[in-house]
Amino acid sequence: MPWNAVVRGALAAGPLLLAAVLAGRESVGVMAALGAMLAGINDRPGSRRTAVHRIGVPGLAGAAGLVVGTYAGEGLGAVPLTLILTALGLLAGAVSAVGPVSSGAGTQLLVAAAIGAGMPLPEPGWQRALFFLAGAAWLIVLRLALPTPGALAHDFRFDGERVAVADVYDAIAELLAAAGGEQAGARRAALTAALDHAQDALAGPRLRRYASSSAERRLRAQYAAALPLAEAATALAWAGDALPARTAEGPRRLAVAVRTGEPCGPLPAPARSVPGLRALDDALLHAAETFDRGGKQTGGKQTGRKQTGGRKPGSRQEIDGKKAGDEHGAALHSDADAALHSGAGTNPLDRGARQTAHKGLRLRPFRTKALLRTVTGPGGREYGFRVALCYGASAAVAQALHHVHWYWLPATAVFLVKPDLGPLVSRVLNRAAGTVLGALVFAGFAAVLPRPEGLIALVAISGALIPVATRHFAAQTAVVTVLVLALVMVGGEPEASWSRIGETLLACAIVLIVGHLPAPGQRGGNVRARLDAATDAAHAYLTHVLSGADDRAARWALRREAYRKLAEARAAIDRAAAELPTLARHTEGTDEVAATLERLVDTTTACAVHLDDTGRLTSRHTERLATLLDELVEQRERAGLADPPADLLSA
C-alpha cells in the first residue's frame, strides 16, 4: 500500500476545492482540483526529482491544452473546432510515441483541450490554465515536502533514489541465485528493470550538472559500483551453471547497507575458478571499497574502513566463519589485489566507475533530432493517426448530438485510444465497466451526501484512492469517474451519472471501430521502430566489446542502453500480441526477434567479461555469436523487418 501517495492524494484535490468554495470561487476550485487529479494519476513511485518531471511536464501540457481549447471553443464553430481538436490529436499522439512522460503530456493536452472547449466556466482561458497548473504544482510541492514513512532516519530527499539503488543489488543477488535454473531469464529481465529505474531516479532533472551533496554522490557511486556486479552476474547466468548459495550473499548485504546506511559487514568472496566468478569477486571488492569511501560522515571527515566492516584488500580473514581457503570463500589472490589497487585511476574498473558516477548515467544527452525522428517515424505517425481519428470523430459526434457538456466523449476517447494502457478491447471493456461502477457509486452518494461539504469529502477520498486504483484500468476509471462527477456538481452542474454512462459507451464504440480500421502505411509501426532501435543499440554494444576498447564507462553505458531498448521493445511486443488477431497479426514474429536480440546482448556481455580476463574469446563465444547473428537475419526477414546493419553481421 503506497501510504505516502495516498496521503498526497487526500491532501491534493480536496483541500484545493474546499479553499475555493470557502472563497466563493467554485469554478476556480474545479480547475485546480482537475489539475491535481490528473497530476495524481502520474504520481508514481520513484525519486522526487523524477516526480517533478513526470508530473510537471504533463501539467504544462494540460495548461496549454486548456488555453487552446477555451479560446477555440469560444471563437469557432463546430466544424473548425473539430478540425483544431483533430490536429491537436495528431500532434499529441505522435509525441506520445517518445516515452511515458510524453504520453502523459499528450493525454493531458487532449483531455484539457476538450474540457476547455466544452465546460462552461466564467474564467478566461489563461486563468483556467493558471489554476489548473496551480493544482498540479500543489501536488509537486507535496511530493517534494512530505517525507516517506521510515525515511526520516536518513536524508529523506533521496529516499526514492536509495530504494532504487538497493533494489539493483537485490536484483543482482536474485540473478546469481537463479543462475543455471529456469528463472534465470526472468531474473535478468528484473535486473534490467531495476537498473532502468535506478538510472532514471538518479538522472532526474537537477539545477547543477554534477551531484551537489554527499548523499547524492554516495548513491551515484553505489549505483556505479553495481554495474560491474550486474555485468558479472549476467555473464554467469549466460554460462548456465548453478552457483553456490553464498555467491549471492555479497550483493544482498550491499543492498541492506544501501537501505539502512549501516556498514555492509564482511562480504563472502566467491571461488575464482572461472572468468565470471573472478569478475564478480573483483566487482565485490570494488563495491566494498566504494562503500568504504562513501561511509558515514563524522565532523566532515570519512570514518574510514572500520565503519564498513567490509573485506580488506589482500586480507586472508575469515568470512562468515569460514577460512579464506574455503572452496567457495577464497579471498582475492594477492596478485589480483595488487592489480586492482595498484593506483587510483589506473584500474579500468575503478576508472570506469568514477567516470560513470561523476559524469552521468546516460550514454548520450538529449537531442532534438532524435526526438523528431521518433515523432515523425512509423511509430509516431501510426499513433498520431489513431489518436487524431478517434479524438476528432468523438468531438464531432458529441457536438452533433447538441449536448451542452459534450467534452466527456472526446476526453474518454483519449484514454481509450492509448495503447500503453493495454490492449484495445481490454481498455474498452475496463473503461465501460469502471464508468458504470463509478457512476452508480456516485449516484448513491449524491442522493444522501450534504452539499457541498459531502461532495468535497468525496473528492478528497477519491484523490486518496487514485494511487491504489492505478494498478487496474477499471478501478482507476471508477475512482476518476466519482471524482469528476463530484467536481462537476460542485461547479454548479446537475447530477449527470446516467448521461456519462451513455457517453462513455458511445466513446467505446467509436474507438473500437476506428481502432480496427485499415490504416495508411504498415501497422505495428511502434513495435518495428522499437525493435530497430534495440537492434542498433545491440550493434553498438557488440562493436564496442569486439573492438577491444578498455573504456568501461562507455561499455556499461552501451550495455545499459541495449538492455533498456530491448525492454521497451519487449513491452510494446507484449501489448501488441494481446490485441485481437486483426491487429496482433501485424507484429507476428517480432517476439522471436526480441528474444534473439536478448540472447545476443547476453552473449556480448559474457564476451566482455571473458575478454577482460583472458584477452581472447573461446570457440563457444564466437560460435554462439555467429549462430545468433544468422538467426537474427532469418527472423527479421520472416517478421517483415529490414535487414540489420551490415557491419553487425560482419562483426
XYZ file of C-alpha atoms in Angstrom:
651
model
C 0.000 0.000 0.000
C 1.650 3.306 -1.085
C 0.622 5.231 2.021
C 2.693 8.291 1.186
C 0.968 8.611 -2.225
C -2.417 8.046 -0.556
C -1.738 10.912 1.852
C -0.693 13.178 -1.007
C -3.845 12.294 -2.911
C -6.029 13.135 0.080
C -4.271 16.493 0.538
C -4.350 17.462 -3.151
C -7.705 17.980 -4.890
C -9.982 18.019 -1.808
C -8.299 20.852 0.139
C -7.927 22.945 -3.025
C -11.626 22.582 -3.757
C -12.516 23.384 -0.146
C -10.437 26.580 -0.182
C -12.093 27.709 -3.416
C -15.605 27.000 -2.100
C -14.887 28.949 1.086
C -13.690 31.833 -1.077
C -16.821 31.678 -3.227
C -14.879 30.684 -6.385
C -16.163 27.180 -7.076
C -15.158 27.201 -10.748
C -11.568 28.072 -9.835
C -11.535 25.175 -7.390
C -12.810 22.807 -10.067
C -9.904 23.715 -12.377
C -7.298 23.414 -9.616
C -8.734 20.099 -8.461
C -8.709 18.770 -12.036
C -5.044 19.699 -12.323
C -4.276 17.938 -9.042
C -6.309 14.874 -10.061
C -4.537 14.415 -13.383
C -1.204 15.018 -11.654
C -2.126 12.311 -9.138
C -2.528 9.800 -11.969
C 1.132 10.473 -12.865
C 2.319 10.358 -9.238
C 4.163 7.049 -9.392
C 6.852 5.548 -7.132
C 10.328 6.915 -7.660
C 12.610 9.749 -6.689
C 11.495 13.295 -6.017
C 13.418 14.748 -8.956
C 11.844 12.383 -11.451
C 8.434 13.186 -9.945
C 8.936 16.847 -10.847
C 9.468 15.870 -14.465
C 6.813 13.149 -14.544
C 4.124 15.400 -13.040
C 5.255 18.828 -14.215
C 5.614 18.216 -17.958
C 2.086 16.770 -18.369
C 0.796 19.601 -16.165
C 2.287 22.192 -18.504
C 0.822 20.359 -21.489
C -2.596 20.309 -19.814
C -2.435 24.048 -19.159
C -1.583 24.638 -22.826
C -4.499 22.427 -23.860
C -6.880 24.446 -21.691
C -5.794 27.689 -23.326
C -6.173 26.328 -26.855
C -9.450 24.557 -26.130
C -11.052 27.502 -24.320
C -10.301 30.120 -26.953
C -11.065 27.762 -29.835
C -14.375 26.762 -28.237
C -15.376 30.399 -27.717
C -14.443 31.707 -31.152
C -15.011 28.845 -33.595
C -17.965 26.894 -34.889
C -18.392 23.151 -34.648
C -16.556 22.263 -37.878
C -13.385 24.365 -37.422
C -13.288 23.432 -33.727
C -13.368 19.758 -34.657
C -10.542 20.305 -37.133
C -8.452 22.081 -34.487
C -9.017 19.268 -31.999
C -8.163 16.665 -34.653
C -4.887 18.458 -35.387
C -4.125 18.516 -31.669
C -4.821 14.783 -31.553
C -2.371 14.173 -34.394
C 0.356 16.169 -32.624
C -0.261 14.709 -29.164
C -0.458 11.155 -30.491
C 2.816 11.468 -32.384
C 4.592 12.984 -29.375
C 3.227 10.206 -27.144
C 5.397 7.684 -29.001
C 8.517 9.208 -27.416
C 8.016 7.725 -23.937
C 5.894 7.553 -20.779
C 6.252 11.217 -19.801
C 5.460 12.374 -23.331
C 2.487 10.013 -23.383
C 1.173 11.546 -20.159
C 1.708 15.024 -21.594
C -0.206 14.138 -24.765
C -3.075 12.726 -22.728
C -3.403 15.804 -20.532
C -3.125 18.113 -23.538
C -6.108 16.485 -25.237
C -8.230 15.995 -22.113
C -7.704 19.614 -21.051
C -8.412 20.898 -24.570
C -11.756 19.072 -24.618
C -12.638 20.370 -21.142
C -11.663 23.907 -22.087
C -13.787 23.794 -25.237
C -16.831 22.123 -23.691
C -17.051 23.061 -19.999
C -18.813 26.392 -19.425
C -16.840 28.352 -16.836
C -16.751 32.112 -16.242
C -12.947 32.455 -16.205
C -10.992 33.224 -19.402
C -8.661 30.613 -20.830
C -5.458 31.958 -19.303
C -6.971 31.935 -15.819
C -8.220 28.386 -16.255
C -4.749 27.304 -17.304
C -3.161 29.138 -14.381
C -5.370 27.470 -11.773
C -5.033 24.077 -13.478
C -1.270 24.466 -13.312
C -1.513 25.554 -9.680
C -3.284 22.284 -8.864
C -0.514 20.248 -10.458
C 2.123 22.400 -8.756
C 0.463 21.824 -5.389
C 0.879 18.065 -5.769
C 4.537 18.566 -6.733
C 5.039 20.600 -3.560
C 3.505 17.776 -1.545
C 5.728 15.253 -3.318
C 8.846 17.253 -2.515
C 7.977 18.252 1.044
C 6.340 15.214 2.615
C 8.844 12.544 3.736
C 8.322 8.889 3.048
C 7.385 6.947 6.209
C 10.506 5.478 7.769
C 12.860 7.702 5.758
C 13.470 10.375 8.395
C 16.462 8.489 9.798
C 18.407 9.425 6.648
C 18.344 12.281 4.165
C 14.693 11.863 3.114
C 15.256 13.918 -0.036
C 16.893 10.866 -1.599
C 14.734 8.077 -0.215
C 13.471 7.159 -3.694
C 16.997 7.006 -5.073
C 18.175 4.954 -2.097
C 15.423 2.369 -2.528
C 16.077 2.176 -6.285
C 19.818 1.534 -5.841
C 19.168 -1.075 -3.144
C 16.724 -2.839 -5.473
C 19.529 -3.146 -8.039
C 21.736 -5.052 -5.590
C 18.799 -7.268 -4.624
C 18.132 -8.000 -8.306
C 21.794 -8.937 -8.816
C 21.562 -11.351 -5.890
C 18.382 -12.889 -7.293
C 20.019 -13.390 -10.698
C 23.028 -15.071 -9.136
C 20.746 -17.331 -7.105
C 18.770 -18.258 -10.242
C 21.827 -18.982 -12.429
C 21.577 -22.402 -14.022
C 17.810 -22.594 -13.451
C 14.639 -21.895 -15.392
C 14.135 -18.496 -13.741
C 17.446 -17.029 -14.899
C 15.903 -15.258 -17.891
C 13.156 -13.681 -15.813
C 15.671 -12.594 -13.166
C 17.857 -10.977 -15.817
C 14.829 -9.041 -17.072
C 14.066 -7.995 -13.485
C 17.650 -6.766 -13.136
C 17.227 -4.695 -16.290
C 14.058 -3.128 -14.873
C 15.785 -2.352 -11.569
C 18.752 -0.752 -13.337
C 16.429 1.300 -15.552
C 14.501 2.524 -12.519
C 17.645 3.453 -10.587
C 19.158 5.139 -13.623
C 16.047 7.277 -14.088
C 15.872 8.080 -10.371
C 19.466 9.294 -10.218
C 19.451 11.040 -13.595
C 16.380 13.175 -12.870
C 16.316 16.933 -13.505
C 18.680 18.980 -11.367
C 19.885 22.566 -11.211
C 23.533 21.534 -11.339
C 25.189 19.156 -13.751
C 27.011 17.224 -11.044
C 25.813 15.936 -7.677
C 25.947 18.724 -5.117
C 25.512 16.771 -1.851
C 27.455 13.981 -0.214
C 24.319 11.814 -0.010
C 23.735 12.060 -3.743
C 27.393 11.478 -4.583
C 27.359 8.377 -2.383
C 24.266 6.992 -4.102
C 25.688 7.651 -7.564
C 28.912 5.898 -6.590
C 26.965 2.939 -5.199
C 24.950 2.699 -8.417
C 28.140 2.809 -10.494
C 29.628 0.063 -8.307
C 26.616 -2.120 -9.107
C 27.246 -2.002 -12.868
C 30.267 -4.375 -12.924
C 28.421 -6.647 -10.489
C 25.439 -6.759 -12.860
C 27.776 -7.449 -15.778
C 29.454 -10.352 -13.994
C 26.104 -11.768 -12.835
C 24.751 -11.653 -16.388
C 27.822 -13.468 -17.703
C 27.483 -16.157 -15.016
C 23.794 -16.619 -15.813
C 24.690 -16.914 -19.520
C 27.167 -19.691 -18.717
C 24.235 -21.719 -17.354
C 25.989 -23.260 -14.343
C 24.368 -23.235 -10.915
C 26.266 -21.239 -8.290
C 26.727 -21.825 -4.551
C 24.187 -20.037 -2.370
C 26.877 -17.869 -0.752
C 27.646 -16.283 -4.149
C 24.536 -14.111 -3.831
C 25.172 -13.155 -0.217
C 27.530 -10.266 -1.001
C 25.057 -8.270 -3.162
C 22.324 -8.901 -0.570
C 24.455 -7.378 2.170
C 25.250 -4.424 -0.041
C 21.516 -3.913 -0.639
C 20.891 -3.808 3.113
C 23.757 -1.348 3.538
C 22.261 0.979 0.925
C 18.826 0.897 2.573
C 19.991 1.368 6.142
C 23.172 3.367 5.705
C 24.877 0.887 8.015
C 28.160 -0.973 7.329
C 27.783 -3.856 4.916
C 29.928 -6.224 7.010
C 32.252 -8.885 5.611
C 31.393 -9.854 2.026
C 31.709 -13.556 1.115
C 34.188 -13.962 -1.710
C 33.332 -16.444 -4.477
C 35.816 -19.004 -5.696
C 37.886 -17.501 -8.521
C 37.615 -20.582 -10.718
C 36.168 -19.118 -13.943
C 36.289 -15.657 -15.574
C 32.751 -14.784 -14.471
C 33.479 -15.553 -10.817
C 36.759 -13.649 -10.962
C 34.900 -10.657 -12.413
C 32.286 -10.967 -9.681
C 34.970 -11.109 -6.987
C 36.753 -8.060 -8.383
C 33.442 -6.195 -8.565
C 32.598 -7.132 -4.961
C 35.951 -5.856 -3.743
C 35.481 -2.655 -5.713
C 31.988 -2.248 -4.221
C 33.373 -2.742 -0.707
C 35.968 -0.053 -1.344
C 33.271 2.251 -2.763
C 31.032 1.776 0.260
C 34.078 2.373 2.471
C 34.931 5.688 0.796
C 31.284 6.714 0.975
C 30.841 5.735 4.637
C 29.172 7.735 7.372
C 30.414 11.254 7.913
C 31.796 12.392 11.236
C 32.752 16.009 11.584
C 33.008 16.353 7.837
C 35.531 13.518 7.545
C 35.063 9.947 6.434
C 35.106 7.434 9.235
C 37.308 5.010 7.354
C 37.328 1.284 6.795
C 36.400 0.400 10.356
C 32.910 1.734 9.740
C 32.207 -0.554 6.802
C 33.243 -3.845 8.317
C 33.943 -4.866 4.743
C 36.615 -7.143 3.357
C 40.018 -5.501 3.311
C 42.089 -5.706 0.117
C 44.610 -8.520 0.174
C 43.448 -9.914 3.501
C 43.034 -13.615 4.316
C 40.450 -13.013 7.041
C 37.686 -15.426 7.965
C 34.452 -14.822 6.103
C 31.180 -15.841 7.749
C 33.090 -18.261 9.985
C 34.863 -19.984 7.088
C 38.551 -19.735 6.413
C 39.762 -17.790 3.412
C 40.872 -21.056 1.855
C 37.293 -22.406 1.835
C 36.202 -23.770 -1.559
C 33.539 -21.092 -2.072
C 35.043 -18.365 0.116
C 38.555 -17.940 -1.158
C 39.884 -14.447 -0.677
C 41.262 -12.491 -3.605
C 44.663 -13.619 -4.773
C 47.370 -11.198 -3.816
C 48.260 -10.511 -7.436
C 44.656 -9.652 -8.243
C 44.558 -7.322 -5.245
C 47.700 -5.635 -6.413
C 46.324 -5.195 -9.907
C 43.013 -3.891 -8.658
C 44.517 -1.400 -6.209
C 47.854 -0.579 -7.783
C 46.903 3.058 -8.052
C 43.938 5.370 -8.166
C 42.597 5.708 -11.684
C 44.880 3.058 -13.262
C 42.462 0.161 -12.888
C 39.790 0.147 -15.653
C 37.106 -0.986 -13.202
C 37.748 1.829 -10.756
C 38.256 4.398 -13.512
C 35.019 3.417 -15.258
C 33.021 3.593 -12.037
C 34.430 7.016 -11.205
C 33.590 8.338 -14.670
C 30.083 6.902 -14.512
C 29.391 8.333 -11.067
C 30.842 11.749 -11.895
C 29.872 12.494 -15.481
C 26.420 10.996 -15.576
C 24.477 7.828 -16.149
C 23.301 8.235 -19.711
C 25.212 7.461 -22.870
C 24.088 10.469 -24.892
C 22.470 13.754 -23.949
C 19.010 14.664 -25.184
C 18.999 15.539 -28.882
C 16.222 17.290 -30.792
C 16.918 15.355 -33.996
C 16.408 12.023 -32.272
C 13.133 13.274 -30.816
C 11.922 14.440 -34.206
C 12.831 11.092 -35.767
C 10.723 9.315 -33.168
C 7.775 11.677 -33.575
C 7.793 11.575 -37.367
C 8.794 7.915 -37.643
C 6.481 4.939 -38.224
C 5.515 4.629 -34.564
C 4.703 8.326 -34.174
C 2.748 8.506 -37.429
C 0.670 5.426 -36.662
C -0.045 6.506 -33.096
C -0.836 10.088 -34.142
C -3.215 8.969 -36.874
C -5.179 6.734 -34.480
C -5.447 9.367 -31.769
C -6.417 12.108 -34.205
C -9.117 9.994 -35.848
C -10.660 8.829 -32.559
C -10.412 12.226 -30.878
C -11.756 14.148 -33.853
C -14.576 11.671 -34.524
C -15.713 11.693 -30.893
C -15.647 15.507 -30.777
C -17.690 15.711 -33.982
C -20.264 13.180 -32.755
C -20.554 14.905 -29.382
C -21.234 18.281 -30.952
C -23.636 16.796 -33.497
C -25.735 15.461 -30.602
C -26.133 19.075 -29.387
C -25.121 18.076 -25.899
C -24.302 21.101 -23.755
C -21.437 19.432 -21.887
C -20.022 17.357 -24.704
C -16.411 17.260 -23.502
C -16.812 13.866 -21.760
C -16.974 11.975 -25.061
C -13.617 13.099 -26.575
C -11.927 13.044 -23.150
C -12.982 9.419 -22.731
C -11.753 8.559 -26.220
C -8.298 9.894 -25.345
C -7.826 7.360 -22.550
C -9.273 4.548 -24.641
C -7.056 5.025 -27.673
C -3.752 4.907 -25.771
C -2.000 1.564 -26.459
C 0.378 1.952 -23.499
C -2.615 1.342 -21.192
C -3.181 -2.177 -22.526
C -4.809 -3.961 -25.484
C -7.658 -2.125 -27.222
C -10.554 -4.444 -26.366
C -9.350 -4.765 -22.782
C -9.190 -0.980 -22.452
C -12.704 -0.598 -23.810
C -14.232 -3.243 -21.561
C -12.454 -1.945 -18.465
C -13.386 1.649 -19.238
C -17.038 0.753 -19.706
C -17.174 -1.337 -16.539
C -15.309 1.272 -14.495
C -17.537 4.107 -15.680
C -20.746 2.212 -14.937
C -19.486 1.284 -11.477
C -18.239 4.789 -10.719
C -21.462 6.417 -11.928
C -23.619 4.086 -9.843
C -21.483 4.652 -6.754
C -21.633 8.414 -7.214
C -25.392 8.393 -7.782
C -25.808 6.620 -4.449
C -23.581 9.077 -2.601
C -25.115 12.123 -4.306
C -28.545 11.120 -3.044
C -27.507 11.182 0.626
C -24.475 13.462 0.988
C -24.883 17.101 2.038
C -23.740 19.699 -0.476
C -21.125 20.927 -0.962
C -19.238 19.578 2.043
C -20.156 15.953 1.351
C -19.020 16.264 -2.266
C -15.751 17.879 -1.208
C -15.103 14.964 1.165
C -15.878 12.581 -1.705
C -13.293 14.380 -3.861
C -10.660 14.048 -1.121
C -11.396 10.336 -0.626
C -11.287 9.687 -4.363
C -7.962 11.530 -4.630
C -6.553 9.291 -1.908
C -7.727 6.188 -3.765
C -6.163 7.115 -7.127
C -2.614 5.842 -6.287
C -4.103 2.462 -5.374
C -6.575 2.375 -8.274
C -3.885 2.992 -10.910
C -2.972 -0.696 -10.637
C -6.043 -1.593 -12.722
C -7.617 0.434 -15.510
C -11.210 -0.352 -14.495
C -10.564 0.606 -10.867
C -8.842 3.811 -11.930
C -11.747 4.651 -14.209
C -14.275 4.093 -11.422
C -12.417 6.343 -8.966
C -11.817 9.093 -11.526
C -15.479 8.960 -12.583
C -16.618 9.524 -8.994
C -14.144 12.376 -8.551
C -15.048 14.152 -11.800
C -18.798 13.842 -11.246
C -18.357 15.329 -7.765
C -16.321 18.210 -9.188
C -18.943 18.879 -11.847
C -21.701 19.092 -9.241
C -19.669 21.410 -7.022
C -19.168 23.599 -10.090
C -22.917 24.028 -10.404
C -23.928 21.395 -12.934
C -26.744 18.911 -12.254
C -26.093 15.273 -11.387
C -25.041 13.559 -14.625
C -24.288 9.920 -13.833
C -26.585 8.392 -16.447
C -25.557 10.687 -19.286
C -21.895 9.952 -18.520
C -22.563 6.219 -18.865
C -24.168 6.730 -22.283
C -21.345 8.979 -23.491
C -18.702 6.518 -22.307
C -20.354 3.608 -24.109
C -20.569 5.718 -27.264
C -16.860 6.587 -26.981
C -16.070 2.894 -26.527
C -17.929 2.073 -29.745
C -16.117 4.831 -31.674
C -12.674 3.722 -30.510
C -13.423 0.056 -31.196
C -14.479 0.844 -34.748
C -11.686 3.289 -35.511
C -9.065 1.139 -33.801
C -9.716 -1.769 -36.161
C -9.999 0.241 -39.384
C -7.276 -0.210 -42.017
C -4.606 2.460 -41.651
C -2.310 4.039 -44.246
C 1.144 2.501 -44.163
C 2.209 -0.623 -42.330
C 0.596 -1.489 -38.994
C 2.761 -2.288 -35.994
C 4.943 0.734 -36.674
C 5.656 1.364 -32.993
C 6.836 -2.216 -32.444
C 9.002 -2.153 -35.548
C 10.543 1.199 -34.645
C 11.421 -0.004 -31.141
C 12.887 -3.252 -32.489
C 15.041 -1.295 -34.922
C 16.253 0.914 -32.072
C 17.046 -2.180 -29.998
C 18.957 -3.707 -32.928
C 21.026 -0.536 -33.355
C 21.805 -0.459 -29.626
C 22.840 -4.130 -29.616
C 25.028 -3.458 -32.641
C 26.768 -0.518 -30.939
C 27.386 -2.600 -27.819
C 28.766 -5.608 -29.704
C 31.023 -3.421 -31.856
C 32.471 -1.728 -28.779
C 33.165 -5.023 -26.998
C 34.800 -6.682 -30.014
C 36.920 -3.588 -30.698
C 38.895 -4.313 -27.523
C 38.349 -0.829 -26.117
C 39.053 -0.612 -22.389
C 36.634 2.217 -21.625
C 34.419 0.590 -19.008
C 32.167 3.628 -18.555
C 31.307 3.661 -22.269
C 30.804 -0.106 -22.290
C 28.446 -0.024 -19.314
C 26.511 2.841 -20.869
C 26.180 0.923 -24.150
C 25.072 -2.205 -22.290
C 22.513 -0.206 -20.312
C 21.112 1.341 -23.485
C 20.938 -2.022 -25.259
C 19.008 -3.641 -22.418
C 16.755 -0.587 -21.989
C 15.840 -0.525 -25.681
C 15.192 -4.261 -25.562
C 12.895 -3.848 -22.558
C 10.946 -1.122 -24.360
C 10.634 -3.271 -27.467
C 9.558 -6.314 -25.446
C 6.856 -4.292 -23.655
C 5.493 -2.999 -26.985
C 5.521 -6.516 -28.452
C 3.682 -7.977 -25.458
C 0.964 -5.319 -25.706
C 0.565 -5.854 -29.445
C 0.399 -9.628 -29.042
C -2.541 -9.269 -26.633
C -4.681 -7.477 -29.233
C -7.354 -9.200 -31.306
C -5.994 -11.233 -34.250
C -6.841 -8.468 -36.730
C -4.277 -6.236 -35.010
C -1.898 -8.798 -33.489
C -1.098 -10.375 -36.867
C 0.817 -7.238 -37.913
C 3.530 -7.962 -35.346
C 3.790 -11.727 -35.700
C 7.348 -12.981 -35.357
C 8.652 -9.870 -33.612
C 8.809 -11.655 -30.264
C 11.312 -14.119 -31.746
C 13.455 -11.221 -32.966
C 13.407 -9.655 -29.490
C 14.337 -12.963 -27.862
C 17.297 -13.393 -30.226
C 18.449 -9.839 -29.541
C 18.284 -10.501 -25.800
C 20.437 -13.603 -26.205
C 22.834 -11.612 -28.391
C 23.265 -8.881 -25.774
C 23.684 -11.504 -23.032
C 26.356 -13.203 -25.121
C 28.066 -9.886 -25.766
C 28.185 -9.301 -22.002
C 29.720 -12.744 -21.486
C 32.276 -11.934 -24.199
C 33.181 -8.659 -22.485
C 33.800 -10.394 -19.163
C 35.865 -13.145 -20.805
C 37.946 -10.629 -22.792
C 38.700 -8.727 -19.596
C 40.002 -11.922 -18.018
C 41.902 -13.634 -20.848
C 42.130 -11.132 -23.704
C 40.591 -13.551 -26.217
C 37.328 -15.354 -26.887
C 36.726 -19.082 -26.801
C 35.171 -21.016 -29.655
C 31.964 -21.216 -27.625
C 31.657 -17.432 -27.642
C 32.429 -16.954 -31.331
C 30.195 -19.805 -32.468
C 27.357 -18.518 -30.315
C 27.699 -15.027 -31.760
C 27.704 -16.344 -35.327
C 24.636 -18.521 -34.684
C 22.692 -15.664 -33.133
C 23.526 -13.258 -35.958
C 22.343 -15.814 -38.536
C 19.122 -16.354 -36.565
C 18.598 -12.608 -36.342
C 18.720 -12.219 -40.125
C 16.253 -15.068 -40.693
C 13.818 -13.943 -38.023
C 13.815 -10.313 -39.139
C 13.089 -11.471 -42.679
C 10.153 -13.623 -41.512
C 8.780 -10.730 -39.448
C 8.975 -8.346 -42.415
C 11.660 -6.166 -40.849
C 14.559 -4.519 -42.627
C 17.932 -6.247 -42.651
C 20.164 -5.449 -39.661
C 23.216 -3.234 -40.207
C 25.772 -4.871 -42.467
C 28.635 -4.195 -40.051
C 26.682 -6.006 -37.335
C 26.624 -9.145 -39.485
C 30.333 -8.820 -40.268
C 31.225 -8.427 -36.575
